[in-house]
GROMACS .gro file of C-alpha atoms in nm:
model
  502
    1MET     CA    1  -3.132   2.999   2.451
    2ARG     CA    2  -3.111   2.695   2.626
    3ARG     CA    3  -3.127   2.518   2.271
    4LYS     CA    4  -2.775   2.706   2.195
    5LEU     CA    5  -2.627   2.604   2.514
    6PRO     CA    6  -2.501   2.308   2.412
    7ILE     CA    7  -2.430   2.385   2.064
    8PHE     CA    8  -2.132   2.621   2.232
    9TYR     CA    9  -2.035   2.356   2.459
   10SER     CA   10  -1.981   2.099   2.131
   11ALA     CA   11  -1.799   2.363   1.997
   12LEU     CA   12  -1.586   2.410   2.285
   13LEU     CA   13  -1.529   2.059   2.330
   14LEU     CA   14  -1.474   1.955   1.979
   15THR     CA   15  -1.218   2.269   1.956
   16GLY     CA   16  -1.054   2.147   2.279
   17VAL     CA   17  -0.973   1.788   2.217
   18ASN     CA   18  -0.901   1.836   1.836
   19LEU     CA   19  -0.625   2.089   1.963
   20LEU     CA   20  -0.536   1.851   2.217
   21LEU     CA   21  -0.492   1.545   1.967
   22ARG     CA   22  -0.301   1.795   1.703
   23LEU     CA   23  -0.054   1.893   1.952
   24VAL     CA   24  -0.018   1.508   2.107
   25GLY     CA   25   0.039   1.413   1.697
   26THR     CA   26   0.251   1.662   1.542
   27SER     CA   27   0.481   1.642   1.892
   28PHE     CA   28   0.504   1.317   1.810
   29GLN     CA   29   0.562   1.355   1.459
   30VAL     CA   30   0.849   1.571   1.623
   31TYR     CA   31   0.960   1.285   1.811
   32LEU     CA   32   0.948   1.021   1.494
   33SER     CA   33   1.161   1.246   1.280
   34GLY     CA   34   1.420   1.295   1.490
   35ARG     CA   35   1.411   0.931   1.561
   36ILE     CA   36   1.439   0.780   1.236
   37GLY     CA   37   1.498   1.106   0.983
   38PRO     CA   38   1.320   1.239   0.660
   39SER     CA   39   1.422   0.958   0.534
   40GLY     CA   40   1.223   0.697   0.774
   41ILE     CA   41   0.936   0.950   0.812
   42GLY     CA   42   0.924   0.936   0.426
   43LEU     CA   43   0.891   0.519   0.444
   44LEU     CA   44   0.620   0.550   0.698
   45GLN     CA   45   0.403   0.766   0.459
   46LEU     CA   46   0.406   0.511   0.200
   47VAL     CA   47   0.348   0.231   0.437
   48LEU     CA   48   0.044   0.455   0.590
   49SER     CA   49  -0.080   0.551   0.224
   50VAL     CA   50  -0.085   0.177   0.180
   51GLY     CA   51  -0.271   0.148   0.520
   52SER     CA   52  -0.487   0.424   0.488
   53PHE     CA   53  -0.642   0.262   0.156
   54ALA     CA   54  -0.697  -0.078   0.268
   55MET     CA   55  -0.889   0.109   0.558
   56VAL     CA   56  -1.085   0.290   0.315
   57ALA     CA   57  -1.172  -0.034   0.156
   58GLY     CA   58  -1.242  -0.209   0.469
   59ILE     CA   59  -1.481   0.031   0.626
   60ALA     CA   60  -1.673   0.083   0.294
   61GLY     CA   61  -1.904   0.339   0.377
   62VAL     CA   62  -2.001   0.137   0.672
   63ARG     CA   63  -1.953   0.396   0.921
   64THR     CA   64  -2.168   0.678   0.770
   65ALA     CA   65  -2.459   0.416   0.710
   66THR     CA   66  -2.430   0.369   1.123
   67MET     CA   67  -2.449   0.695   1.172
   68TYR     CA   68  -2.734   0.746   0.914
   69LEU     CA   69  -2.942   0.403   1.004
   70THR     CA   70  -2.893   0.462   1.372
   71ALA     CA   71  -2.990   0.839   1.366
   72GLU     CA   72  -3.294   0.753   1.166
   73GLU     CA   73  -3.411   0.478   1.399
   74LEU     CA   74  -3.413   0.679   1.711
   75GLY     CA   75  -3.553   0.988   1.536
   76LYS     CA   76  -3.853   0.759   1.502
   77LYS     CA   77  -3.857   0.657   1.826
   78ARG     CA   78  -3.760   0.286   1.739
   79ALA     CA   79  -3.454   0.201   1.957
   80ASP     CA   80  -3.492  -0.142   1.999
   81ASN     CA   81  -3.411  -0.129   1.642
   82VAL     CA   82  -3.071  -0.034   1.685
   83THR     CA   83  -2.942  -0.345   1.763
   84ARG     CA   84  -3.036  -0.525   1.505
   85ILE     CA   85  -2.894  -0.227   1.283
   86LEU     CA   86  -2.561  -0.282   1.446
   87SER     CA   87  -2.542  -0.684   1.406
   88ALA     CA   88  -2.604  -0.616   1.014
   89CYS     CA   89  -2.328  -0.307   1.027
   90PHE     CA   90  -2.124  -0.548   1.240
   91LEU     CA   91  -2.166  -0.838   0.936
   92TYR     CA   92  -2.110  -0.592   0.655
   93SER     CA   93  -1.781  -0.461   0.809
   94ILE     CA   94  -1.643  -0.820   0.886
   95LEU     CA   95  -1.701  -0.927   0.559
   96CYS     CA   96  -1.565  -0.609   0.377
   97SER     CA   97  -1.240  -0.570   0.629
   98GLY     CA   98  -1.214  -0.949   0.610
   99GLY     CA   99  -1.118  -0.920   0.214
  100ALA     CA  100  -0.951  -0.598   0.249
  101ALA     CA  101  -0.729  -0.733   0.521
  102LEU     CA  102  -0.667  -1.106   0.294
  103PHE     CA  103  -0.591  -0.901   0.007
  104LEU     CA  104  -0.341  -0.688   0.162
  105TYR     CA  105  -0.169  -0.977   0.366
  106THR     CA  106  -0.129  -1.169   0.048
  107MET     CA  107  -0.006  -0.861  -0.208
  108ALA     CA  108   0.216  -0.732   0.060
  109PRO     CA  109   0.543  -0.853  -0.093
  110ARG     CA  110   0.445  -0.725  -0.407
  111LEU     CA  111   0.322  -0.365  -0.276
  112ALA     CA  112   0.652  -0.348  -0.064
  113GLU     CA  113   0.878  -0.438  -0.382
  114HIS     CA  114   0.740  -0.278  -0.658
  115TRP     CA  115   0.476   0.008  -0.504
  116ILE     CA  116   0.723   0.099  -0.162
  117GLY     CA  117   1.018  -0.004  -0.314
  118ASN     CA  118   1.158  -0.175  -0.011
  119PRO     CA  119   1.116  -0.506   0.095
  120ASP     CA  120   1.171  -0.424   0.476
  121THR     CA  121   0.823  -0.281   0.506
  122VAL     CA  122   0.654  -0.627   0.437
  123PRO     CA  123   0.603  -0.759   0.759
  124ALA     CA  124   0.443  -0.348   0.875
  125LEU     CA  125   0.199  -0.388   0.611
  126ARG     CA  126   0.114  -0.750   0.714
  127LEU     CA  127   0.076  -0.607   1.041
  128LEU     CA  128  -0.177  -0.353   0.927
  129ALA     CA  129  -0.340  -0.668   0.761
  130ALA     CA  130  -0.378  -0.849   1.098
  131PHE     CA  131  -0.543  -0.542   1.306
  132LEU     CA  132  -0.762  -0.427   1.000
  133PRO     CA  133  -1.087  -0.593   1.068
  134ALA     CA  134  -1.054  -0.468   1.460
  135SER     CA  135  -1.036  -0.097   1.350
  136CYS     CA  136  -1.309  -0.119   1.074
  137LEU     CA  137  -1.547  -0.236   1.343
  138CYS     CA  138  -1.420   0.042   1.558
  139ALA     CA  139  -1.536   0.250   1.281
  140VAL     CA  140  -1.904   0.099   1.358
  141MET     CA  141  -1.879   0.176   1.674
  142THR     CA  142  -1.788   0.559   1.655
  143GLY     CA  143  -2.050   0.571   1.382
  144TYR     CA  144  -2.331   0.454   1.651
  145PHE     CA  145  -2.188   0.677   1.910
  146THR     CA  146  -2.200   0.982   1.709
  147ALA     CA  147  -2.589   0.901   1.614
  148GLU     CA  148  -2.662   0.926   1.968
  149ASN     CA  149  -2.470   1.236   2.008
  150ARG     CA  150  -2.252   1.110   2.254
  151ILE     CA  151  -1.982   1.321   2.143
  152GLY     CA  152  -1.819   1.391   2.530
  153THR     CA  153  -1.792   0.995   2.554
  154LEU     CA  154  -1.621   0.959   2.224
  155ALA     CA  155  -1.407   1.264   2.308
  156ALA     CA  156  -1.279   1.094   2.593
  157VAL     CA  157  -1.204   0.752   2.416
  158GLU     CA  158  -1.014   0.957   2.124
  159VAL     CA  159  -0.793   1.088   2.392
  160CYS     CA  160  -0.744   0.762   2.534
  161GLU     CA  161  -0.663   0.591   2.231
  162GLN     CA  162  -0.404   0.891   2.147
  163LEU     CA  163  -0.192   0.841   2.444
  164CYS     CA  164  -0.230   0.494   2.486
  165SER     CA  165  -0.076   0.440   2.061
  166MET     CA  166   0.191   0.684   2.188
  167VAL     CA  167   0.284   0.506   2.508
  168LEU     CA  168   0.288   0.175   2.336
  169THR     CA  169   0.499   0.300   2.016
  170LEU     CA  170   0.702   0.470   2.205
  171LEU     CA  171   0.844   0.163   2.418
  172ALA     CA  172   0.858  -0.058   2.114
  173LEU     CA  173   1.087   0.152   1.933
  174LYS     CA  174   1.274   0.224   2.281
  175LEU     CA  175   1.298  -0.219   2.315
  176TRP     CA  176   1.286  -0.328   2.024
  177ALA     CA  177   1.333  -0.108   1.653
  178GLY     CA  178   1.676   0.099   1.741
  179GLN     CA  179   1.744   0.264   1.388
  180ASP     CA  180   1.570   0.031   1.175
  181THR     CA  181   1.334   0.204   0.989
  182GLY     CA  182   1.141  -0.091   0.878
  183ARG     CA  183   1.061  -0.169   1.250
  184ALA     CA  184   1.014   0.162   1.348
  185CYS     CA  185   0.757   0.141   1.071
  186GLN     CA  186   0.603  -0.146   1.243
  187CYS     CA  187   0.636  -0.006   1.574
  188VAL     CA  188   0.437   0.287   1.487
  189ILE     CA  189   0.166   0.035   1.314
  190LEU     CA  190   0.136  -0.208   1.654
  191GLY     CA  191   0.079   0.103   1.881
  192SER     CA  192  -0.208   0.247   1.666
  193SER     CA  193  -0.344  -0.083   1.597
  194LEU     CA  194  -0.339  -0.204   1.970
  195SER     CA  195  -0.482   0.143   2.077
  196GLY     CA  196  -0.730   0.098   1.825
  197CYS     CA  197  -0.867  -0.246   1.990
  198LEU     CA  198  -0.876  -0.090   2.307
  199THR     CA  199  -1.117   0.149   2.151
  200LEU     CA  200  -1.313  -0.093   2.017
  201CYS     CA  201  -1.371  -0.290   2.359
  202THR     CA  202  -1.451   0.018   2.542
  203LEU     CA  203  -1.716   0.101   2.288
  204VAL     CA  204  -1.859  -0.233   2.307
  205ILE     CA  205  -1.855  -0.260   2.682
  206LEU     CA  206  -2.040   0.103   2.694
  207ARG     CA  207  -2.289   0.013   2.461
  208ASN     CA  208  -2.356  -0.341   2.646
  209ARG     CA  209  -2.372  -0.142   2.978
  210GLU     CA  210  -2.691   0.039   2.839
  211HIS     CA  211  -2.851  -0.324   2.838
  212PRO     CA  212  -3.010  -0.287   2.477
  213GLN     CA  213  -3.280  -0.463   2.349
  214THR     CA  214  -3.325  -0.631   2.064
  215SER     CA  215  -3.685  -0.576   1.857
  216LYS     CA  216  -3.802  -0.836   1.588
  217PRO     CA  217  -3.623  -0.911   1.265
  218PHE     CA  218  -3.730  -0.658   1.022
  219PRO     CA  219  -3.536  -0.587   0.674
  220ILE     CA  220  -3.210  -0.412   0.678
  221VAL     CA  221  -2.977  -0.533   0.409
  222GLY     CA  222  -3.137  -0.345   0.170
  223ARG     CA  223  -3.123  -0.006   0.355
  224LEU     CA  224  -2.785  -0.060   0.480
  225LEU     CA  225  -2.656  -0.167   0.094
  226GLN     CA  226  -2.817   0.177  -0.038
  227ALA     CA  227  -2.652   0.400   0.248
  228ALA     CA  228  -2.301   0.216   0.217
  229VAL     CA  229  -2.202   0.094  -0.110
  230PRO     CA  230  -2.248   0.426  -0.321
  231LEU     CA  231  -1.980   0.557  -0.023
  232ALA     CA  232  -1.788   0.259  -0.050
  233LEU     CA  233  -1.748   0.344  -0.427
  234ALA     CA  234  -1.670   0.673  -0.403
  235ASP     CA  235  -1.367   0.695  -0.113
  236VAL     CA  236  -1.226   0.393  -0.277
  237LEU     CA  237  -1.186   0.600  -0.576
  238LYS     CA  238  -1.061   0.880  -0.443
  239SER     CA  239  -0.826   0.696  -0.170
  240GLY     CA  240  -0.678   0.499  -0.437
  241ILE     CA  241  -0.574   0.798  -0.634
  242ASN     CA  242  -0.455   0.944  -0.347
  243THR     CA  243  -0.255   0.646  -0.256
  244ALA     CA  244  -0.115   0.627  -0.575
  245GLU     CA  245   0.001   0.971  -0.579
  246ASN     CA  246   0.186   0.923  -0.231
  247LEU     CA  247   0.356   0.609  -0.407
  248MET     CA  248   0.458   0.802  -0.721
  249VAL     CA  249   0.605   1.111  -0.575
  250PRO     CA  250   0.952   0.927  -0.472
  251LYS     CA  251   1.001   0.750  -0.791
  252ARG     CA  252   0.933   1.012  -0.996
  253LEU     CA  253   1.143   1.264  -0.796
  254ALA     CA  254   1.441   0.997  -0.814
  255ARG     CA  255   1.427   1.095  -1.191
  256ASN     CA  256   1.576   1.460  -1.080
  257PRO     CA  257   1.910   1.469  -1.093
  258ALA     CA  258   1.967   1.752  -0.848
  259ILE     CA  259   1.751   1.524  -0.589
  260SER     CA  260   1.998   1.313  -0.360
  261ASP     CA  261   1.753   1.128  -0.127
  262PRO     CA  262   1.390   1.120  -0.281
  263LEU     CA  263   1.209   0.928   0.044
  264ALA     CA  264   1.411   1.272   0.258
  265SER     CA  265   1.265   1.532   0.031
  266PHE     CA  266   0.903   1.394   0.028
  267GLY     CA  267   0.926   1.299   0.397
  268THR     CA  268   1.000   1.652   0.506
  269VAL     CA  269   0.763   1.796   0.323
  270SER     CA  270   0.445   1.557   0.411
  271GLY     CA  271   0.588   1.447   0.775
  272MET     CA  272   0.714   1.747   0.900
  273VAL     CA  273   0.582   2.093   0.693
  274PHE     CA  274   0.269   1.956   0.669
  275PRO     CA  275   0.155   1.867   1.061
  276ILE     CA  276   0.302   2.204   1.142
  277LEU     CA  277   0.095   2.395   0.857
  278MET     CA  278  -0.228   2.271   0.956
  279PHE     CA  279  -0.178   2.218   1.306
  280PRO     CA  280  -0.381   2.582   1.354
  281ALA     CA  281  -0.659   2.427   1.145
  282CYS     CA  282  -0.767   2.201   1.439
  283ILE     CA  283  -0.932   2.529   1.574
  284LEU     CA  284  -1.136   2.528   1.270
  285PHE     CA  285  -1.223   2.153   1.312
  286GLY     CA  286  -1.536   2.191   1.579
  287LEU     CA  287  -1.680   2.498   1.339
  288ALA     CA  288  -1.675   2.239   1.053
  289GLU     CA  289  -1.815   1.932   1.230
  290LEU     CA  290  -2.101   2.174   1.413
  291LEU     CA  291  -2.186   2.328   1.075
  292ILE     CA  292  -2.255   2.028   0.884
  293PRO     CA  293  -2.554   1.915   1.111
  294GLU     CA  294  -2.643   2.265   1.158
  295LEU     CA  295  -2.692   2.335   0.760
  296ALA     CA  296  -2.887   2.024   0.688
  297ARG     CA  297  -3.093   2.143   1.003
  298CYS     CA  298  -3.157   2.516   0.805
  299ALA     CA  299  -3.209   2.346   0.456
  300ALA     CA  300  -3.462   2.115   0.573
  301ALA     CA  301  -3.661   2.388   0.792
  302GLY     CA  302  -3.613   2.644   0.487
  303SER     CA  303  -3.426   2.919   0.701
  304LYS     CA  304  -3.254   3.082   0.381
  305THR     CA  305  -3.178   3.386   0.590
  306ARG     CA  306  -3.023   3.177   0.867
  307ILE     CA  307  -2.812   2.969   0.598
  308SER     CA  308  -2.698   3.309   0.444
  309TYR     CA  309  -2.565   3.398   0.791
  310LEU     CA  310  -2.382   3.112   0.901
  311MET     CA  311  -2.196   3.082   0.548
  312ARG     CA  312  -2.083   3.462   0.573
  313ARG     CA  313  -2.006   3.464   0.925
  314GLY     CA  314  -1.793   3.119   0.864
  315LEU     CA  315  -1.615   3.230   0.554
  316LYS     CA  316  -1.532   3.585   0.711
  317ILE     CA  317  -1.372   3.426   1.042
  318THR     CA  318  -1.199   3.100   0.869
  319LEU     CA  319  -1.035   3.414   0.627
  320LEU     CA  320  -0.931   3.627   0.904
  321TYR     CA  321  -0.779   3.333   1.079
  322GLY     CA  322  -0.630   3.235   0.807
  323LEU     CA  323  -0.435   3.546   0.718
  324THR     CA  324  -0.321   3.585   1.082
  325PHE     CA  325  -0.171   3.245   1.105
  326SER     CA  326  -0.034   3.294   0.749
  327GLY     CA  327   0.170   3.559   0.814
  328LEU     CA  328   0.303   3.403   1.184
  329MET     CA  329   0.381   3.072   0.991
  330TYR     CA  330   0.571   3.284   0.724
  331LEU     CA  331   0.741   3.466   0.993
  332LEU     CA  332   0.801   3.172   1.219
  333ALA     CA  333   0.927   2.917   0.967
  334ASP     CA  334   1.268   2.866   1.005
  335THR     CA  335   1.252   2.902   1.398
  336LEU     CA  336   0.984   2.633   1.441
  337CYS     CA  337   1.141   2.422   1.210
  338LEU     CA  338   1.476   2.425   1.347
  339ARG     CA  339   1.343   2.385   1.686
  340PHE     CA  340   1.148   2.076   1.618
  341TYR     CA  341   1.331   1.930   1.351
  342GLY     CA  342   1.679   2.110   1.319
  343SER     CA  343   1.579   2.096   0.963
  344ALA     CA  344   1.682   2.432   0.787
  345GLU     CA  345   1.516   2.297   0.457
  346ALA     CA  346   1.179   2.241   0.633
  347GLY     CA  347   1.176   2.592   0.727
  348ARG     CA  348   1.217   2.694   0.366
  349TYR     CA  349   0.941   2.455   0.260
  350LEU     CA  350   0.686   2.612   0.518
  351ARG     CA  351   0.811   2.950   0.442
  352LEU     CA  352   0.687   2.835   0.083
  353TYR     CA  353   0.358   2.668   0.184
  354ALA     CA  354   0.266   2.942   0.449
  355PRO     CA  355   0.089   3.161   0.176
  356LEU     CA  356  -0.196   2.879   0.103
  357ILE     CA  357  -0.317   2.874   0.450
  358PRO     CA  358  -0.592   3.089   0.405
  359MET     CA  359  -0.672   2.916   0.085
  360LEU     CA  360  -0.672   2.542   0.265
  361TYR     CA  361  -0.880   2.710   0.573
  362CYS     CA  362  -1.154   2.840   0.409
  363ASP     CA  363  -1.207   2.518   0.153
  364SER     CA  364  -1.198   2.330   0.444
  365ILE     CA  365  -1.495   2.518   0.593
  366THR     CA  366  -1.623   2.522   0.263
  367ASP     CA  367  -1.645   2.168   0.194
  368ALA     CA  368  -1.802   2.103   0.546
  369MET     CA  369  -2.131   2.372   0.458
  370THR     CA  370  -2.112   2.233   0.104
  371LYS     CA  371  -2.150   1.882   0.232
  372GLY     CA  372  -2.452   2.000   0.548
  373LEU     CA  373  -2.639   2.154   0.243
  374GLY     CA  374  -2.682   1.814   0.077
  375GLN     CA  375  -2.387   1.834  -0.195
  376GLN     CA  376  -2.232   1.521  -0.099
  377LYS     CA  377  -2.165   1.372  -0.405
  378ALA     CA  378  -2.059   1.691  -0.614
  379CYS     CA  379  -1.778   1.704  -0.323
  380VAL     CA  380  -1.637   1.330  -0.368
  381ARG     CA  381  -1.664   1.416  -0.778
  382TYR     CA  382  -1.474   1.787  -0.691
  383ASN     CA  383  -1.197   1.539  -0.479
  384ILE     CA  384  -1.166   1.297  -0.724
  385LEU     CA  385  -1.096   1.532  -1.018
  386THR     CA  386  -0.841   1.721  -0.831
  387SER     CA  387  -0.668   1.379  -0.716
  388ALA     CA  388  -0.636   1.273  -1.080
  389MET     CA  389  -0.507   1.623  -1.161
  390ASP     CA  390  -0.292   1.605  -0.928
  391VAL     CA  391  -0.120   1.262  -1.014
  392THR     CA  392  -0.122   1.407  -1.361
  393PHE     CA  393   0.069   1.707  -1.255
  394LEU     CA  394   0.301   1.527  -1.071
  395TYR     CA  395   0.388   1.266  -1.298
  396LEU     CA  396   0.494   1.550  -1.553
  397LEU     CA  397   0.673   1.790  -1.299
  398LEU     CA  398   0.849   1.610  -1.080
  399PRO     CA  399   1.098   1.496  -1.264
  400LYS     CA  400   1.236   1.800  -1.402
  401TYR     CA  401   1.107   2.051  -1.157
  402GLY     CA  402   1.171   1.847  -0.798
  403MET     CA  403   0.989   1.970  -0.513
  404GLU     CA  404   0.897   2.282  -0.687
  405GLY     CA  405   0.671   2.094  -0.922
  406TYR     CA  406   0.542   1.957  -0.631
  407PHE     CA  407   0.463   2.268  -0.509
  408VAL     CA  408   0.298   2.399  -0.820
  409SER     CA  409   0.066   2.087  -0.841
  410PHE     CA  410  -0.068   2.099  -0.441
  411LEU     CA  411  -0.144   2.498  -0.544
  412VAL     CA  412  -0.299   2.470  -0.841
  413THR     CA  413  -0.542   2.156  -0.723
  414HIS     CA  414  -0.623   2.300  -0.430
  415LEU     CA  415  -0.712   2.599  -0.573
  416VAL     CA  416  -0.923   2.440  -0.828
  417ASN     CA  417  -1.088   2.260  -0.555
  418PHE     CA  418  -1.169   2.548  -0.347
  419ILE     CA  419  -1.323   2.780  -0.660
  420LEU     CA  420  -1.542   2.460  -0.728
  421SER     CA  421  -1.661   2.440  -0.364
  422LEU     CA  422  -1.716   2.796  -0.334
  423ARG     CA  423  -1.890   2.837  -0.714
  424ARG     CA  424  -2.134   2.499  -0.571
  425LEU     CA  425  -2.217   2.681  -0.221
  426LEU     CA  426  -2.322   3.031  -0.399
  427LYS     CA  427  -2.520   2.818  -0.679
  428ILE     CA  428  -2.697   2.629  -0.407
  429THR     CA  429  -2.739   2.915  -0.148
  430GLY     CA  430  -2.784   3.164  -0.406
  431GLU     CA  431  -2.545   3.410  -0.217
  432ARG     CA  432  -2.273   3.671  -0.366
  433LEU     CA  433  -2.001   3.734  -0.189
  434PRO     CA  434  -1.883   4.110  -0.157
  435ALA     CA  435  -1.508   4.064  -0.334
  436HIS     CA  436  -1.368   4.397  -0.149
  437ILE     CA  437  -1.363   4.204   0.146
  438PRO     CA  438  -1.117   3.916   0.096
  439MET     CA  439  -0.912   4.175  -0.117
  440LEU     CA  440  -0.889   4.458   0.182
  441ALA     CA  441  -0.795   4.168   0.407
  442LEU     CA  442  -0.575   4.058   0.172
  443SER     CA  443  -0.409   4.405   0.153
  444ALA     CA  444  -0.405   4.428   0.548
  445ALA     CA  445  -0.236   4.140   0.587
  446LEU     CA  446   0.053   4.228   0.332
  447THR     CA  447   0.107   4.531   0.464
  448ALA     CA  448   0.125   4.422   0.810
  449LEU     CA  449   0.368   4.149   0.703
  450TRP     CA  450   0.592   4.405   0.484
  451GLY     CA  451   0.577   4.651   0.801
  452ALA     CA  452   0.690   4.367   1.037
  453GLY     CA  453   0.967   4.240   0.801
  454GLN     CA  454   1.153   4.606   0.924
  455LEU     CA  455   1.261   4.435   1.215
  456SER     CA  456   1.556   4.233   1.299
  457THR     CA  457   1.412   3.983   1.577
  458VAL     CA  458   1.145   3.720   1.506
  459SER     CA  459   0.939   3.803   1.814
  460ALA     CA  460   0.906   4.172   1.740
  461GLN     CA  461   0.823   4.085   1.377
  462CYS     CA  462   0.535   3.871   1.494
  463VAL     CA  463   0.435   4.168   1.776
  464ILE     CA  464   0.393   4.408   1.516
  465PHE     CA  465   0.275   4.192   1.263
  466LEU     CA  466  -0.077   4.156   1.527
  467ILE     CA  467  -0.065   4.469   1.588
  468LEU     CA  468  -0.053   4.605   1.242
  469LEU     CA  469  -0.320   4.362   1.097
  470PHE     CA  470  -0.545   4.422   1.378
  471CYS     CA  471  -0.530   4.747   1.326
  472LEU     CA  472  -0.574   4.791   0.949
  473LEU     CA  473  -0.857   4.552   0.978
  474ILE     CA  474  -1.024   4.787   1.177
  475LEU     CA  475  -0.919   5.115   0.964
  476MET     CA  476  -1.030   4.927   0.639
  477GLN     CA  477  -1.379   4.846   0.794
  478VAL     CA  478  -1.331   4.459   0.754
  479CYS     CA  479  -1.390   4.427   1.098
  480ARG     CA  480  -1.697   4.642   1.235
  481LYS     CA  481  -1.809   4.729   1.570
  482GLU     CA  482  -2.143   4.448   1.504
  483ASP     CA  483  -1.829   4.186   1.453
  484PHE     CA  484  -1.659   4.283   1.793
  485LEU     CA  485  -2.027   4.294   2.045
  486TRP     CA  486  -2.136   3.928   1.834
  487PHE     CA  487  -1.774   3.772   1.947
  488ALA     CA  488  -1.854   3.917   2.292
  489LYS     CA  489  -2.198   3.803   2.333
  490LEU     CA  490  -2.046   3.439   2.216
  491VAL     CA  491  -1.805   3.450   2.460
  492THR     CA  492  -2.025   3.586   2.768
  493LEU     CA  493  -2.299   3.329   2.685
  494LYS     CA  494  -2.564   3.633   2.638
  495ASN     CA  495  -2.811   3.597   2.433
  496VAL     CA  496  -2.645   3.597   2.042
  497LYS     CA  497  -2.928   3.691   1.833
  498LEU     CA  498  -2.912   3.506   1.491
  499PRO     CA  499  -3.106   3.580   1.211
  500ASP     CA  500  -3.387   3.357   1.121
  501SER     CA  501  -3.318   3.193   1.425
  502PRO     CA  502  -3.539   2.866   1.495
   0.00000   0.00000   0.00000
């Protein structure tokens, strides 16, 4: 039991931090949408897409490589070697991020004119390039602290970084940007970049306060390249496809005569709907973060029974959680979007995407479990395949069907990714999931949603939906007595017996 307490508290900590950061980020997105409008949000998303690609190229797999190499040396009781590893990772990061920053700075005018379609974004892109090396070095330090299992330290630093970023951005918007969307993009980038530099300095100071010892030189370059380069190639390819997709959407939408402002339509979905749609998923991120190392440890120990238990329990919890919020989002779509954004169009899109929530949430947990069982390369292949499919579908569908074509592409590609990931998970574990559980749960959710729809007020609809769903899940025996006992023991920190627990 003593070993289970840190895992439980880690889950609480990760869940709390993710919830706080997502709440703060969503609130800030609401403020920005009111400040610069849907078109400004769409333009910002395009700039950040280019910046994200440059960041992935600059990091070049070094965060995961730092985490892996540091953990390996600590596991072998060779803590003195960590300083050499960090030095090598810093040098690798400086070279990669410097090259990416130089390319972004030089190509900023062409990217702004031909890719983004707005020359006013050149200063924002060059600002991204100026701070890119510092942001990539910050990834090295977060990789080190993660390997050290100092989750509390990272959580505190991340919260401070987010708050600092918001304050600096708000000040810059108020004092300088006005209604200029180009300047607004610069303000957002400046705020996040300066707070990232503060995070880097903080983590370096915390590392130096440990008074680290330096070992004699030992071969590290080959190990670093072997760990980082494959990840870098896969990440750059995937990010490049995603960036091309985001940059292509407004241009292909412009060919649809029914859409007068392509940037506004893109910004409504990507900058307004998706943050609300995925906000409840932050509760699952703590579970996903813990499942990866836990399943990796179980696989190394050959604990097949425990792997089966964690897989079934994780998928079931995620399915029920996703169905609950899918129904609530469907009922509250207009209320949420009118309250936050003052946009009835965003409410219509949120209601359209809400039924996809169970699949999206289950896909994230399935992806984490697959990675925990050592199938990272398979996950990369699936992501690249579905991203390429997405680009193809968007290119063909957007000019004729507009944002409805965007929805079809989103649905098909995410469904394919989920099916492939789940199939891989079942294959490597040798498990067979009972089909009646998701079917009964879906039937209960649809019945509860229909019953709630008979009422006139939104608040009453939500209450009745939750009551009906809970009762139907029990009547259909989707939720059984052992599920409630397990949850009660977990919450009260009593002895929770897990199959094949070591």
